[in-house]
Amino acid sequence: MSLFQKLMIQNGRKVALESGDHAFMQGDSNSNIYFVQSGLLKAYYIRADGKEHIKSFLPEGSIIGSMVALVDGDPCTFSLVASEPTTTIALPYKILADAAQSDIGLANALVGFLGTYGKRKEQREYQLLSLSAEDRFALLVETMPDIADRVSQADLAAYIGITPQALSRIKRRLK
Amino acid sequence: MSLFQKLMIQNGRKVALESGDHAFMQGDSNSNIYFVQSGLLKAYYIRADGKEHIKSFLPEGSIIGSMVALVDGDPCTFSLVASEPTTTIALPYKILADAAQSDIGLANALVGFLGTYGKRKEQREYQLLSLSAEDRFALLVETMPDIADRVSQADLAAYIGITPQALSRIKRRLK
DNA sequence: GCGACAAATGAACCTCGGTTAATTACGGCG
DNA sequence: CGCCGTAATTAACCGAGGTTCATTTGTCGC
C-alpha cells in the first residue's frame, strides 16, 4: 500500500455506499478525494442529450476525485456512483494540499498520486484517439477481465463509447 | 508566470527547434519536461496503421512531457515536433522529482503542474467521449482561435480525430 | 504573371455505429 | 411450473465519417 493510501486511511472519513448511491453528482461542489476500500465505483458523464458515458471504473484500491473540482474548486464535471456495495475513505483535497505546504512527505505523496493519475489519463486519451471500438473492447477484456464480468453490458458499452447493440455486434464478430 | 515556470527557466537547458524538428519521437527514452517559450509544438501518435493522431497543440507558455516516461521511465508514447520555429527549456523530470524530496516549495510547484495537467486531460477525455466531431471542431475554434489559424487543416482534423475531407464537409455544413 | 507543388475541396461509394423496435435469454417469485 | 421484469441479442434502416480519386485553390520561387 502506498504512503498516500495510508495517509488517506489515517485522516479520512469512512463513507459506505449501497449499490446505486452517489458519492457526488455532476455539478456538485465536492472537492473530496476518495479511496475505494472495497466494492466498485463508476465515474460517468451525463451529456446534454441525456446519454451516459463512463469515464472509468474504480475497483478496490483506486483513488478518484474530479480534478477540476480538486484543483480549482469548480463544480464536478462527472458523477460518481457505486455499482456494488462499496466502502470508501473520503478526504477534502484542500486539507491534503494545505498540509502539503508544510509536510514534504505528503507533498511528494501527492506528486506520486497526481503523476499516476496523469499517466492513466494519458493512456485513456491514446485509446480514445487511436483505437477502434473493437480494439478498445478487446483491451478492456484483456486488462480488466474482472470488470468485464462485474458490470452490465450497457455499462461496458458506455465505457467503450458505443451503444449496447454495437457492443453485441462486436462480440458476435469476435466469435 | 508560475513558480514552476521560473524554476524551469532557471535550471533547464535551452533547446531551439526548427519547424519540423523533433524534441523526441514515440518510443524514445526521454524523460525531459519541456517549457515552450515561443513558437508551437505538436504532440502526436503514430498508430499501427500509420495514421497520425494529434494529442495536443502546445503554444507559448505550455509545459509538456510524456507522463509515462516521466513517472516510470518507460518509452514515450507519442512524438513531440515543432510546427513553427520554437524555443523551449528542457529539464529532466528526475532532477525535479529528486530535488522535490528535499525542497517543499518545488514539491508543491510540481503538485500544481501535475494538477493542471490532470485537469487538462480530464477535459480532453470529456470532449472525446461526449462530443461529436462537429462539436469538437466548434469548441476548438472557440477556445483556441489562434491555433486554428496557425496549423494546417490536416493537423486540425488529426486533432479532432477525423480526416481532412470530413473536416471540410463540417466547415461546409456550418456555413 | 507563370509554372510547380502542396493544401483544400468536392464527388462517389463503402463501412461502422446509431436508432428503433422486435425477439430471445435469464433470473426471481408467487 | 408459469409469470414478469430486466438484460441481451437480432434485424432493418439511416447517417456520419472513411476511402479513393479528381478538381480547384493557394502560395511560393522565378
CSV table of N, CA and C in Angstrom, one decimal, chain A residues 8-159:
chain,number,residue,atom,x,y,z
A,8,MET,N,-4.5,8.6,3.6
A,8,MET,CA,-5.9,8.8,3.4
A,8,MET,C,-6.7,8.0,4.5
A,9,ILE,N,-6.2,6.8,4.8
A,9,ILE,CA,-6.9,6.0,5.7
A,9,ILE,C,-6.8,6.6,7.1
A,10,GLN,N,-5.6,7.2,7.4
A,10,GLN,CA,-5.4,7.7,8.8
A,10,GLN,C,-6.3,9.0,9.0
A,11,ASN,N,-6.4,9.8,7.9
A,11,ASN,CA,-7.0,11.1,8.1
A,11,ASN,C,-8.4,11.3,7.6
A,12,GLY,N,-8.8,10.3,6.8
A,12,GLY,CA,-10.1,10.4,6.1
A,12,GLY,C,-11.3,10.0,6.9
A,13,ARG,N,-12.5,10.2,6.3
A,13,ARG,CA,-13.7,9.8,6.9
A,13,ARG,C,-14.3,8.6,6.1
A,14,LYS,N,-14.8,7.6,6.8
A,14,LYS,CA,-15.3,6.4,6.2
A,14,LYS,C,-16.7,6.7,5.6
A,15,VAL,N,-16.9,6.3,4.3
A,15,VAL,CA,-18.2,6.5,3.7
A,15,VAL,C,-18.6,5.2,3.1
A,16,ALA,N,-19.7,4.7,3.5
A,16,ALA,CA,-20.2,3.4,2.9
A,16,ALA,C,-21.3,3.7,1.9
A,17,LEU,N,-21.3,3.1,0.8
A,17,LEU,CA,-22.3,3.3,-0.2
A,17,LEU,C,-23.0,2.1,-0.6
A,18,GLU,N,-24.3,2.1,-0.7
A,18,GLU,CA,-25.1,1.0,-1.3
A,18,GLU,C,-25.0,1.1,-2.8
A,19,SER,N,-25.3,0.0,-3.4
A,19,SER,CA,-25.3,-0.1,-4.9
A,19,SER,C,-26.3,1.0,-5.4
A,20,GLY,N,-25.9,1.9,-6.2
A,20,GLY,CA,-26.8,2.9,-6.7
A,20,GLY,C,-26.6,4.3,-6.0
A,21,ASP,N,-26.0,4.3,-4.8
A,21,ASP,CA,-25.7,5.5,-4.1
A,21,ASP,C,-24.6,6.4,-4.8
A,22,HIS,N,-24.8,7.7,-4.7
A,22,HIS,CA,-23.8,8.6,-5.3
A,22,HIS,C,-22.9,9.1,-4.3
A,23,ALA,N,-21.6,9.2,-4.6
A,23,ALA,CA,-20.6,9.9,-3.8
A,23,ALA,C,-20.8,11.4,-4.1
A,24,PHE,N,-20.9,11.8,-5.3
A,24,PHE,CA,-21.3,13.1,-5.7
A,24,PHE,C,-21.9,13.1,-7.1
A,25,MET,N,-22.6,14.1,-7.5
A,25,MET,CA,-23.2,14.2,-8.8
A,25,MET,C,-22.6,15.3,-9.6
A,26,GLN,N,-22.6,15.1,-10.9
A,26,GLN,CA,-22.2,16.1,-11.9
A,26,GLN,C,-22.8,17.5,-11.5
A,27,GLY,N,-21.9,18.5,-11.3
A,27,GLY,CA,-22.4,19.8,-11.0
A,27,GLY,C,-22.3,20.2,-9.5
A,28,ASP,N,-22.1,19.1,-8.7
A,28,ASP,CA,-21.9,19.3,-7.2
A,28,ASP,C,-20.6,20.0,-7.0
A,29,SER,N,-20.6,20.7,-5.8
A,29,SER,CA,-19.3,21.2,-5.4
A,29,SER,C,-18.8,20.2,-4.4
A,30,ASN,N,-17.9,19.4,-4.8
A,30,ASN,CA,-17.3,18.4,-3.9
A,30,ASN,C,-15.9,18.2,-4.2
A,31,SER,N,-15.0,18.7,-3.4
A,31,SER,CA,-13.6,18.5,-3.7
A,31,SER,C,-13.0,17.5,-2.7
A,32,ASN,N,-13.7,16.4,-2.5
A,32,ASN,CA,-13.2,15.3,-1.8
A,32,ASN,C,-12.4,14.4,-2.7
A,33,ILE,N,-11.5,13.7,-2.1
A,33,ILE,CA,-10.8,12.7,-2.9
A,33,ILE,C,-11.2,11.4,-2.2
A,34,TYR,N,-11.4,10.4,-3.0
A,34,TYR,CA,-12.0,9.1,-2.5
A,34,TYR,C,-11.0,8.0,-2.7
A,35,PHE,N,-10.9,7.2,-1.7
A,35,PHE,CA,-10.1,5.9,-1.8
A,35,PHE,C,-11.1,4.8,-1.6
A,36,VAL,N,-11.1,3.9,-2.6
A,36,VAL,CA,-12.0,2.7,-2.6
A,36,VAL,C,-11.4,1.6,-1.9
A,37,GLN,N,-12.0,1.2,-0.7
A,37,GLN,CA,-11.5,0.1,0.1
A,37,GLN,C,-12.0,-1.2,-0.4
A,38,SER,N,-13.3,-1.2,-0.8
A,38,SER,CA,-13.9,-2.5,-1.3
A,38,SER,C,-15.1,-2.1,-2.2
A,39,GLY,N,-15.5,-3.0,-3.1
A,39,GLY,CA,-16.6,-2.7,-4.0
A,39,GLY,C,-16.2,-2.1,-5.3
A,40,LEU,N,-17.1,-1.4,-5.9
A,40,LEU,CA,-16.8,-0.8,-7.3
A,40,LEU,C,-17.5,0.5,-7.5
A,41,LEU,N,-16.8,1.5,-7.9
A,41,LEU,CA,-17.4,2.8,-8.2
A,41,LEU,C,-17.4,2.9,-9.7
A,42,LYS,N,-18.3,3.8,-10.2
A,42,LYS,CA,-18.4,4.1,-11.6
A,42,LYS,C,-18.4,5.6,-11.8
A,43,ALA,N,-17.5,6.2,-12.6
A,43,ALA,CA,-17.5,7.6,-12.8
A,43,ALA,C,-18.1,7.9,-14.2
A,44,TYR,N,-19.1,8.7,-14.3
A,44,TYR,CA,-19.7,8.9,-15.6
A,44,TYR,C,-20.2,10.3,-15.8
A,45,TYR,N,-20.3,10.7,-17.1
A,45,TYR,CA,-20.9,12.0,-17.5
A,45,TYR,C,-22.3,11.8,-18.0
A,46,ILE,N,-23.2,12.8,-17.8
A,46,ILE,CA,-24.4,12.8,-18.5
A,46,ILE,C,-24.3,13.9,-19.5
A,47,ARG,N,-24.5,13.6,-20.8
A,47,ARG,CA,-24.4,14.6,-21.8
A,47,ARG,C,-25.7,15.5,-21.9
A,48,ALA,N,-25.6,16.5,-22.7
A,48,ALA,CA,-26.7,17.4,-22.9
A,48,ALA,C,-27.9,16.6,-23.3
A,49,ASP,N,-27.7,15.6,-24.2
A,49,ASP,CA,-28.9,14.9,-24.8
A,49,ASP,C,-29.3,13.7,-23.9
A,50,GLY,N,-28.8,13.7,-22.6
A,50,GLY,CA,-29.2,12.7,-21.7
A,50,GLY,C,-28.4,11.3,-21.7
A,51,LYS,N,-27.6,11.2,-22.8
A,51,LYS,CA,-26.8,10.0,-22.9
A,51,LYS,C,-25.7,9.9,-21.7
A,52,GLU,N,-25.4,8.7,-21.3
A,52,GLU,CA,-24.4,8.5,-20.3
A,52,GLU,C,-23.1,7.9,-20.9
A,53,HIS,N,-22.0,8.5,-20.5
A,53,HIS,CA,-20.7,8.0,-20.9
A,53,HIS,C,-19.9,7.7,-19.7
A,54,ILE,N,-19.2,6.6,-19.6
A,54,ILE,CA,-18.5,6.2,-18.4
A,54,ILE,C,-17.0,6.6,-18.6
A,55,LYS,N,-16.5,7.4,-17.7
A,55,LYS,CA,-15.1,7.8,-17.6
A,55,LYS,C,-14.3,6.7,-17.2
A,56,SER,N,-14.6,6.0,-16.1
A,56,SER,CA,-13.8,5.0,-15.6
A,56,SER,C,-14.5,4.1,-14.5
A,57,PHE,N,-14.0,2.9,-14.4
A,57,PHE,CA,-14.5,2.0,-13.3
A,57,PHE,C,-13.4,2.1,-12.2
A,58,LEU,N,-13.8,2.1,-11.0
A,58,LEU,CA,-12.8,2.2,-9.9
A,58,LEU,C,-13.0,1.1,-8.9
A,59,PRO,N,-12.3,0.0,-9.1
A,59,PRO,CA,-12.3,-1.1,-8.2
A,59,PRO,C,-11.5,-0.9,-6.9
A,60,GLU,N,-11.5,-1.8,-6.0
A,60,GLU,CA,-10.8,-1.7,-4.8
A,60,GLU,C,-9.4,-1.2,-5.0
A,61,GLY,N,-8.9,-0.3,-4.2
A,61,GLY,CA,-7.6,0.3,-4.3
A,61,GLY,C,-7.5,1.5,-5.1
A,62,SER,N,-8.5,1.9,-5.8
A,62,SER,CA,-8.5,3.1,-6.7
A,62,SER,C,-8.6,4.4,-5.8
A,63,ILE,N,-8.1,5.5,-6.4
A,63,ILE,CA,-8.3,6.8,-5.8
A,63,ILE,C,-8.9,7.7,-6.9
A,64,ILE,N,-9.9,8.5,-6.5
A,64,ILE,CA,-10.6,9.3,-7.5
A,64,ILE,C,-11.1,10.6,-6.9
A,65,GLY,N,-11.2,11.6,-7.8
A,65,GLY,CA,-11.8,12.8,-7.5
A,65,GLY,C,-11.9,13.6,-8.8
A,66,SER,N,-12.8,14.6,-8.8
A,66,SER,CA,-12.9,15.4,-10.0
A,66,SER,C,-11.7,16.4,-10.0
A,67,MET,N,-10.8,16.3,-10.9
A,67,MET,CA,-9.6,17.1,-10.9
A,67,MET,C,-9.9,18.6,-11.0
A,68,VAL,N,-10.9,19.0,-11.8
A,68,VAL,CA,-11.2,20.4,-11.8
A,68,VAL,C,-11.8,20.9,-10.5
A,69,ALA,N,-12.5,20.0,-9.8
A,69,ALA,CA,-13.1,20.4,-8.5
A,69,ALA,C,-12.0,20.5,-7.5
A,70,LEU,N,-11.0,19.5,-7.5
A,70,LEU,CA,-9.9,19.5,-6.6
A,70,LEU,C,-9.1,20.7,-6.7
A,71,VAL,N,-8.7,21.0,-8.0
A,71,VAL,CA,-7.7,22.0,-8.3
A,71,VAL,C,-8.2,23.4,-8.2
A,72,ASP,N,-9.4,23.6,-8.8
A,72,ASP,CA,-10.0,25.0,-8.8
A,72,ASP,C,-11.2,25.2,-8.0
A,73,GLY,N,-11.7,24.1,-7.4
A,73,GLY,CA,-13.0,24.2,-6.7
A,73,GLY,C,-14.2,24.4,-7.5
A,74,ASP,N,-14.1,24.1,-8.8
A,74,ASP,CA,-15.2,24.2,-9.8
A,74,ASP,C,-16.2,23.1,-9.5
A,75,PRO,N,-17.4,23.2,-10.1
A,75,PRO,CA,-18.3,22.1,-9.9
A,75,PRO,C,-17.8,20.8,-10.6
A,76,CYS,N,-18.1,19.6,-10.0
A,76,CYS,CA,-17.6,18.4,-10.6
A,76,CYS,C,-18.2,18.2,-12.0
A,77,THR,N,-17.3,17.7,-12.9
A,77,THR,CA,-17.7,17.5,-14.3
A,77,THR,C,-18.3,16.2,-14.5
A,78,PHE,N,-18.3,15.3,-13.5
A,78,PHE,CA,-18.9,14.0,-13.7
A,78,PHE,C,-19.6,13.5,-12.4
A,79,SER,N,-20.3,12.4,-12.4
A,79,SER,CA,-20.9,11.8,-11.2
A,79,SER,C,-20.1,10.6,-10.8
A,80,LEU,N,-20.2,10.3,-9.5
A,80,LEU,CA,-19.5,9.1,-9.0
A,80,LEU,C,-20.6,8.3,-8.3
A,81,VAL,N,-20.8,7.0,-8.7
A,81,VAL,CA,-21.8,6.2,-8.1
A,81,VAL,C,-21.3,4.8,-7.9
A,82,ALA,N,-21.9,4.2,-6.8
A,82,ALA,CA,-21.4,2.8,-6.5
A,82,ALA,C,-22.2,1.8,-7.4
A,83,SER,N,-21.5,0.9,-8.0
A,83,SER,CA,-22.3,-0.1,-8.8
A,83,SER,C,-22.3,-1.5,-8.0
A,84,GLU,N,-21.7,-1.5,-6.9
A,84,GLU,CA,-21.8,-2.6,-5.9
A,84,GLU,C,-21.8,-1.9,-4.5
A,85,PRO,N,-22.1,-2.7,-3.5
A,85,PRO,CA,-21.9,-2.1,-2.1
A,85,PRO,C,-20.5,-1.8,-2.0
A,86,THR,N,-20.2,-0.6,-1.6
A,86,THR,CA,-18.8,-0.1,-1.6
A,86,THR,C,-18.4,0.7,-0.3
A,87,THR,N,-17.2,0.5,0.2
A,87,THR,CA,-16.8,1.3,1.3
A,87,THR,C,-15.6,2.2,0.8
A,88,THR,N,-15.7,3.5,1.1
A,88,THR,CA,-14.6,4.4,0.7
A,88,THR,C,-14.1,5.2,1.9
A,89,ILE,N,-13.0,5.8,1.6
A,89,ILE,CA,-12.4,6.8,2.6
A,89,ILE,C,-12.5,8.2,1.8
A,90,ALA,N,-13.1,9.2,2.4
A,90,ALA,CA,-13.2,10.5,1.8
A,90,ALA,C,-12.4,11.5,2.5
A,91,LEU,N,-11.7,12.3,1.8
A,91,LEU,CA,-10.8,13.4,2.4
A,91,LEU,C,-10.8,14.6,1.6
A,92,PRO,N,-11.1,15.8,2.1
A,92,PRO,CA,-11.1,17.0,1.3
A,92,PRO,C,-9.7,17.3,0.8
A,93,TYR,N,-9.6,17.5,-0.5
A,93,TYR,CA,-8.3,17.7,-1.2
A,93,TYR,C,-7.6,18.9,-0.6
A,94,LYS,N,-8.4,19.9,-0.2
A,94,LYS,CA,-7.8,21.1,0.3
A,94,LYS,C,-6.9,20.8,1.6
A,95,ILE,N,-7.4,19.9,2.4
A,95,ILE,CA,-6.7,19.5,3.6
A,95,ILE,C,-5.3,18.9,3.2
A,96,LEU,N,-5.4,18.1,2.2
A,96,LEU,CA,-4.1,17.5,1.7
A,96,LEU,C,-3.2,18.6,1.2
A,97,ALA,N,-3.7,19.4,0.3
A,97,ALA,CA,-2.9,20.4,-0.3
A,97,ALA,C,-2.3,21.4,0.7
A,98,ASP,N,-3.2,21.8,1.6
A,98,ASP,CA,-2.7,22.7,2.7
A,98,ASP,C,-1.6,22.0,3.5
A,99,ALA,N,-1.9,20.8,4.0
A,99,ALA,CA,-0.9,20.1,4.8
A,99,ALA,C,0.4,19.9,4.0
A,100,ALA,N,0.3,19.7,2.7
A,100,ALA,CA,1.5,19.5,1.9
A,100,ALA,C,2.4,20.7,1.9
A,101,GLN,N,1.8,21.9,2.2
A,101,GLN,CA,2.6,23.1,2.2
A,101,GLN,C,3.7,23.0,3.2
A,102,SER,N,3.4,22.3,4.3
A,102,SER,CA,4.4,22.2,5.4
A,102,SER,C,4.9,20.8,5.6
A,103,ASP,N,4.4,19.8,4.9
A,103,ASP,CA,4.9,18.4,5.1
A,103,ASP,C,5.4,17.9,3.8
A,104,ILE,N,6.7,17.8,3.7
A,104,ILE,CA,7.3,17.4,2.4
A,104,ILE,C,7.0,16.0,2.0
A,105,GLY,N,6.8,15.1,3.0
A,105,GLY,CA,6.5,13.7,2.7
A,105,GLY,C,5.1,13.7,2.0
A,106,LEU,N,4.2,14.4,2.5
A,106,LEU,CA,2.9,14.5,2.0
A,106,LEU,C,2.9,15.1,0.6
A,107,ALA,N,3.6,16.2,0.4
A,107,ALA,CA,3.7,16.8,-0.9
A,107,ALA,C,4.2,15.8,-1.9
A,108,ASN,N,5.2,15.0,-1.6
A,108,ASN,CA,5.7,14.1,-2.5
A,108,ASN,C,4.8,12.9,-2.8
A,109,ALA,N,4.0,12.6,-1.7
A,109,ALA,CA,3.0,11.6,-1.9
A,109,ALA,C,1.9,12.1,-2.9
A,110,LEU,N,1.6,13.3,-2.8
A,110,LEU,CA,0.7,14.0,-3.7
A,110,LEU,C,1.2,13.9,-5.1
A,111,VAL,N,2.5,14.2,-5.3
A,111,VAL,CA,3.2,14.2,-6.6
A,111,VAL,C,3.0,12.8,-7.2
A,112,GLY,N,3.2,11.8,-6.3
A,112,GLY,CA,3.0,10.4,-6.8
A,112,GLY,C,1.6,10.1,-7.3
A,113,PHE,N,0.7,10.5,-6.5
A,113,PHE,CA,-0.7,10.3,-6.9
A,113,PHE,C,-1.1,11.0,-8.2
A,114,LEU,N,-0.7,12.3,-8.3
A,114,LEU,CA,-1.1,13.1,-9.5
A,114,LEU,C,-0.3,12.6,-10.7
A,115,GLY,N,0.9,12.1,-10.5
A,115,GLY,CA,1.6,11.5,-11.6
A,115,GLY,C,0.9,10.3,-12.1
A,116,THR,N,0.5,9.4,-11.2
A,116,THR,CA,-0.2,8.2,-11.6
A,116,THR,C,-1.5,8.5,-12.3
A,117,TYR,N,-2.2,9.5,-11.8
A,117,TYR,CA,-3.5,9.9,-12.4
A,117,TYR,C,-3.2,10.4,-13.8
A,118,GLY,N,-2.2,11.3,-14.0
A,118,GLY,CA,-1.9,11.8,-15.3
A,118,GLY,C,-1.6,10.8,-16.3
A,119,LYS,N,-0.8,9.8,-15.8
A,119,LYS,CA,-0.4,8.7,-16.6
A,119,LYS,C,-1.6,7.9,-17.1
A,120,ARG,N,-2.6,7.7,-16.2
A,120,ARG,CA,-3.7,6.9,-16.6
A,120,ARG,C,-4.6,7.6,-17.6
A,121,LYS,N,-4.7,9.0,-17.5
A,121,LYS,CA,-5.5,9.7,-18.4
A,121,LYS,C,-4.8,9.8,-19.7
A,122,GLU,N,-3.5,9.8,-19.7
A,122,GLU,CA,-2.7,9.9,-21.0
A,122,GLU,C,-3.0,8.6,-21.8
A,123,GLN,N,-3.0,7.5,-21.1
A,123,GLN,CA,-3.3,6.2,-21.7
A,123,GLN,C,-4.7,6.2,-22.3
A,124,ARG,N,-5.6,6.7,-21.5
A,124,ARG,CA,-7.0,6.7,-21.9
A,124,ARG,C,-7.2,7.6,-23.2
A,125,GLU,N,-6.5,8.7,-23.2
A,125,GLU,CA,-6.6,9.6,-24.3
A,125,GLU,C,-6.1,8.9,-25.6
A,126,TYR,N,-5.0,8.1,-25.4
A,126,TYR,CA,-4.4,7.4,-26.5
A,126,TYR,C,-5.4,6.4,-27.0
A,127,GLN,N,-6.1,5.7,-26.1
A,127,GLN,CA,-7.1,4.7,-26.5
A,127,GLN,C,-8.2,5.3,-27.3
A,128,LEU,N,-8.7,6.4,-26.8
A,128,LEU,CA,-9.9,7.1,-27.4
A,128,LEU,C,-9.5,7.6,-28.8
A,129,LEU,N,-8.3,8.1,-28.9
A,129,LEU,CA,-7.9,8.7,-30.2
A,129,LEU,C,-7.4,7.7,-31.2
A,130,SER,N,-6.8,6.6,-30.8
A,130,SER,CA,-6.1,5.8,-31.7
A,130,SER,C,-6.7,4.4,-31.9
A,131,LEU,N,-7.6,4.0,-31.1
A,131,LEU,CA,-8.2,2.6,-31.2
A,131,LEU,C,-9.6,2.7,-31.6
A,132,SER,N,-10.0,1.6,-32.4
A,132,SER,CA,-11.4,1.5,-32.7
A,132,SER,C,-12.2,0.9,-31.6
A,133,ALA,N,-13.5,1.0,-31.6
A,133,ALA,CA,-14.4,0.5,-30.6
A,133,ALA,C,-14.0,-1.0,-30.3
A,134,GLU,N,-13.8,-1.8,-31.4
A,134,GLU,CA,-13.5,-3.2,-31.2
A,134,GLU,C,-12.2,-3.4,-30.5
A,135,ASP,N,-11.1,-2.6,-30.8
A,135,ASP,CA,-9.9,-2.7,-30.1
A,135,ASP,C,-10.0,-2.3,-28.7
A,136,ARG,N,-10.8,-1.2,-28.4
A,136,ARG,CA,-10.9,-0.8,-27.0
A,136,ARG,C,-11.6,-1.9,-26.2
A,137,PHE,N,-12.6,-2.6,-26.8
A,137,PHE,CA,-13.2,-3.7,-26.1
A,137,PHE,C,-12.3,-4.8,-25.8
A,138,ALA,N,-11.5,-5.2,-26.8
A,138,ALA,CA,-10.5,-6.2,-26.6
A,138,ALA,C,-9.5,-5.9,-25.5
A,139,LEU,N,-9.1,-4.6,-25.5
A,139,LEU,CA,-8.1,-4.1,-24.5
A,139,LEU,C,-8.7,-4.2,-23.1
A,140,LEU,N,-10.0,-3.8,-23.0
A,140,LEU,CA,-10.7,-3.8,-21.7
A,140,LEU,C,-10.7,-5.2,-21.1
A,141,VAL,N,-11.1,-6.2,-22.0
A,141,VAL,CA,-11.3,-7.6,-21.6
A,141,VAL,C,-9.9,-8.1,-21.1
A,142,GLU,N,-8.9,-7.6,-21.8
A,142,GLU,CA,-7.5,-8.1,-21.6
A,142,GLU,C,-7.0,-7.6,-20.3
A,143,THR,N,-7.2,-6.2,-20.1
A,143,THR,CA,-6.5,-5.6,-18.9
A,143,THR,C,-7.4,-5.6,-17.7
A,144,MET,N,-8.7,-5.7,-17.8
A,144,MET,CA,-9.5,-5.7,-16.6
A,144,MET,C,-10.6,-6.8,-16.7
A,145,PRO,N,-10.2,-8.0,-16.8
A,145,PRO,CA,-11.2,-9.1,-17.1
A,145,PRO,C,-12.2,-9.2,-16.0
A,146,ASP,N,-11.8,-8.9,-14.8
A,146,ASP,CA,-12.8,-8.9,-13.7
A,146,ASP,C,-13.9,-7.9,-13.9
A,147,ILE,N,-13.6,-6.7,-14.3
A,147,ILE,CA,-14.5,-5.6,-14.5
A,147,ILE,C,-15.6,-6.0,-15.6
A,148,ALA,N,-15.1,-6.6,-16.6
A,148,ALA,CA,-16.0,-7.1,-17.7
A,148,ALA,C,-17.1,-8.0,-17.2
A,149,ASP,N,-16.7,-8.7,-16.1
A,149,ASP,CA,-17.7,-9.6,-15.6
A,149,ASP,C,-18.7,-8.9,-14.5
A,150,ARG,N,-18.1,-7.9,-13.9
A,150,ARG,CA,-18.8,-7.3,-12.8
A,150,ARG,C,-19.9,-6.3,-13.2
A,151,VAL,N,-19.8,-5.7,-14.4
A,151,VAL,CA,-20.7,-4.7,-14.8
A,151,VAL,C,-21.6,-5.2,-16.0
A,152,SER,N,-22.7,-4.5,-16.2
A,152,SER,CA,-23.6,-4.8,-17.2
A,152,SER,C,-23.0,-4.5,-18.6
A,153,GLN,N,-23.6,-5.1,-19.6
A,153,GLN,CA,-23.2,-4.9,-21.0
A,153,GLN,C,-23.4,-3.4,-21.3
A,154,ALA,N,-24.5,-2.9,-20.8
A,154,ALA,CA,-24.8,-1.4,-21.1
A,154,ALA,C,-23.7,-0.5,-20.6
A,155,ASP,N,-23.2,-0.9,-19.4
A,155,ASP,CA,-22.1,-0.1,-18.8
A,155,ASP,C,-20.8,-0.3,-19.6
A,156,LEU,N,-20.5,-1.5,-19.9
A,156,LEU,CA,-19.3,-1.8,-20.7
A,156,LEU,C,-19.3,-0.9,-22.0
A,157,ALA,N,-20.5,-0.9,-22.7
A,157,ALA,CA,-20.7,-0.2,-23.9
A,157,ALA,C,-20.5,1.3,-23.7
A,158,ALA,N,-21.0,1.8,-22.6
A,158,ALA,CA,-20.9,3.2,-22.3
A,158,ALA,C,-19.5,3.6,-22.0
A,159,TYR,N,-18.7,2.7,-21.5
A,159,TYR,CA,-17.3,2.9,-21.2
A,159,TYR,C,-16.5,3.0,-22.5
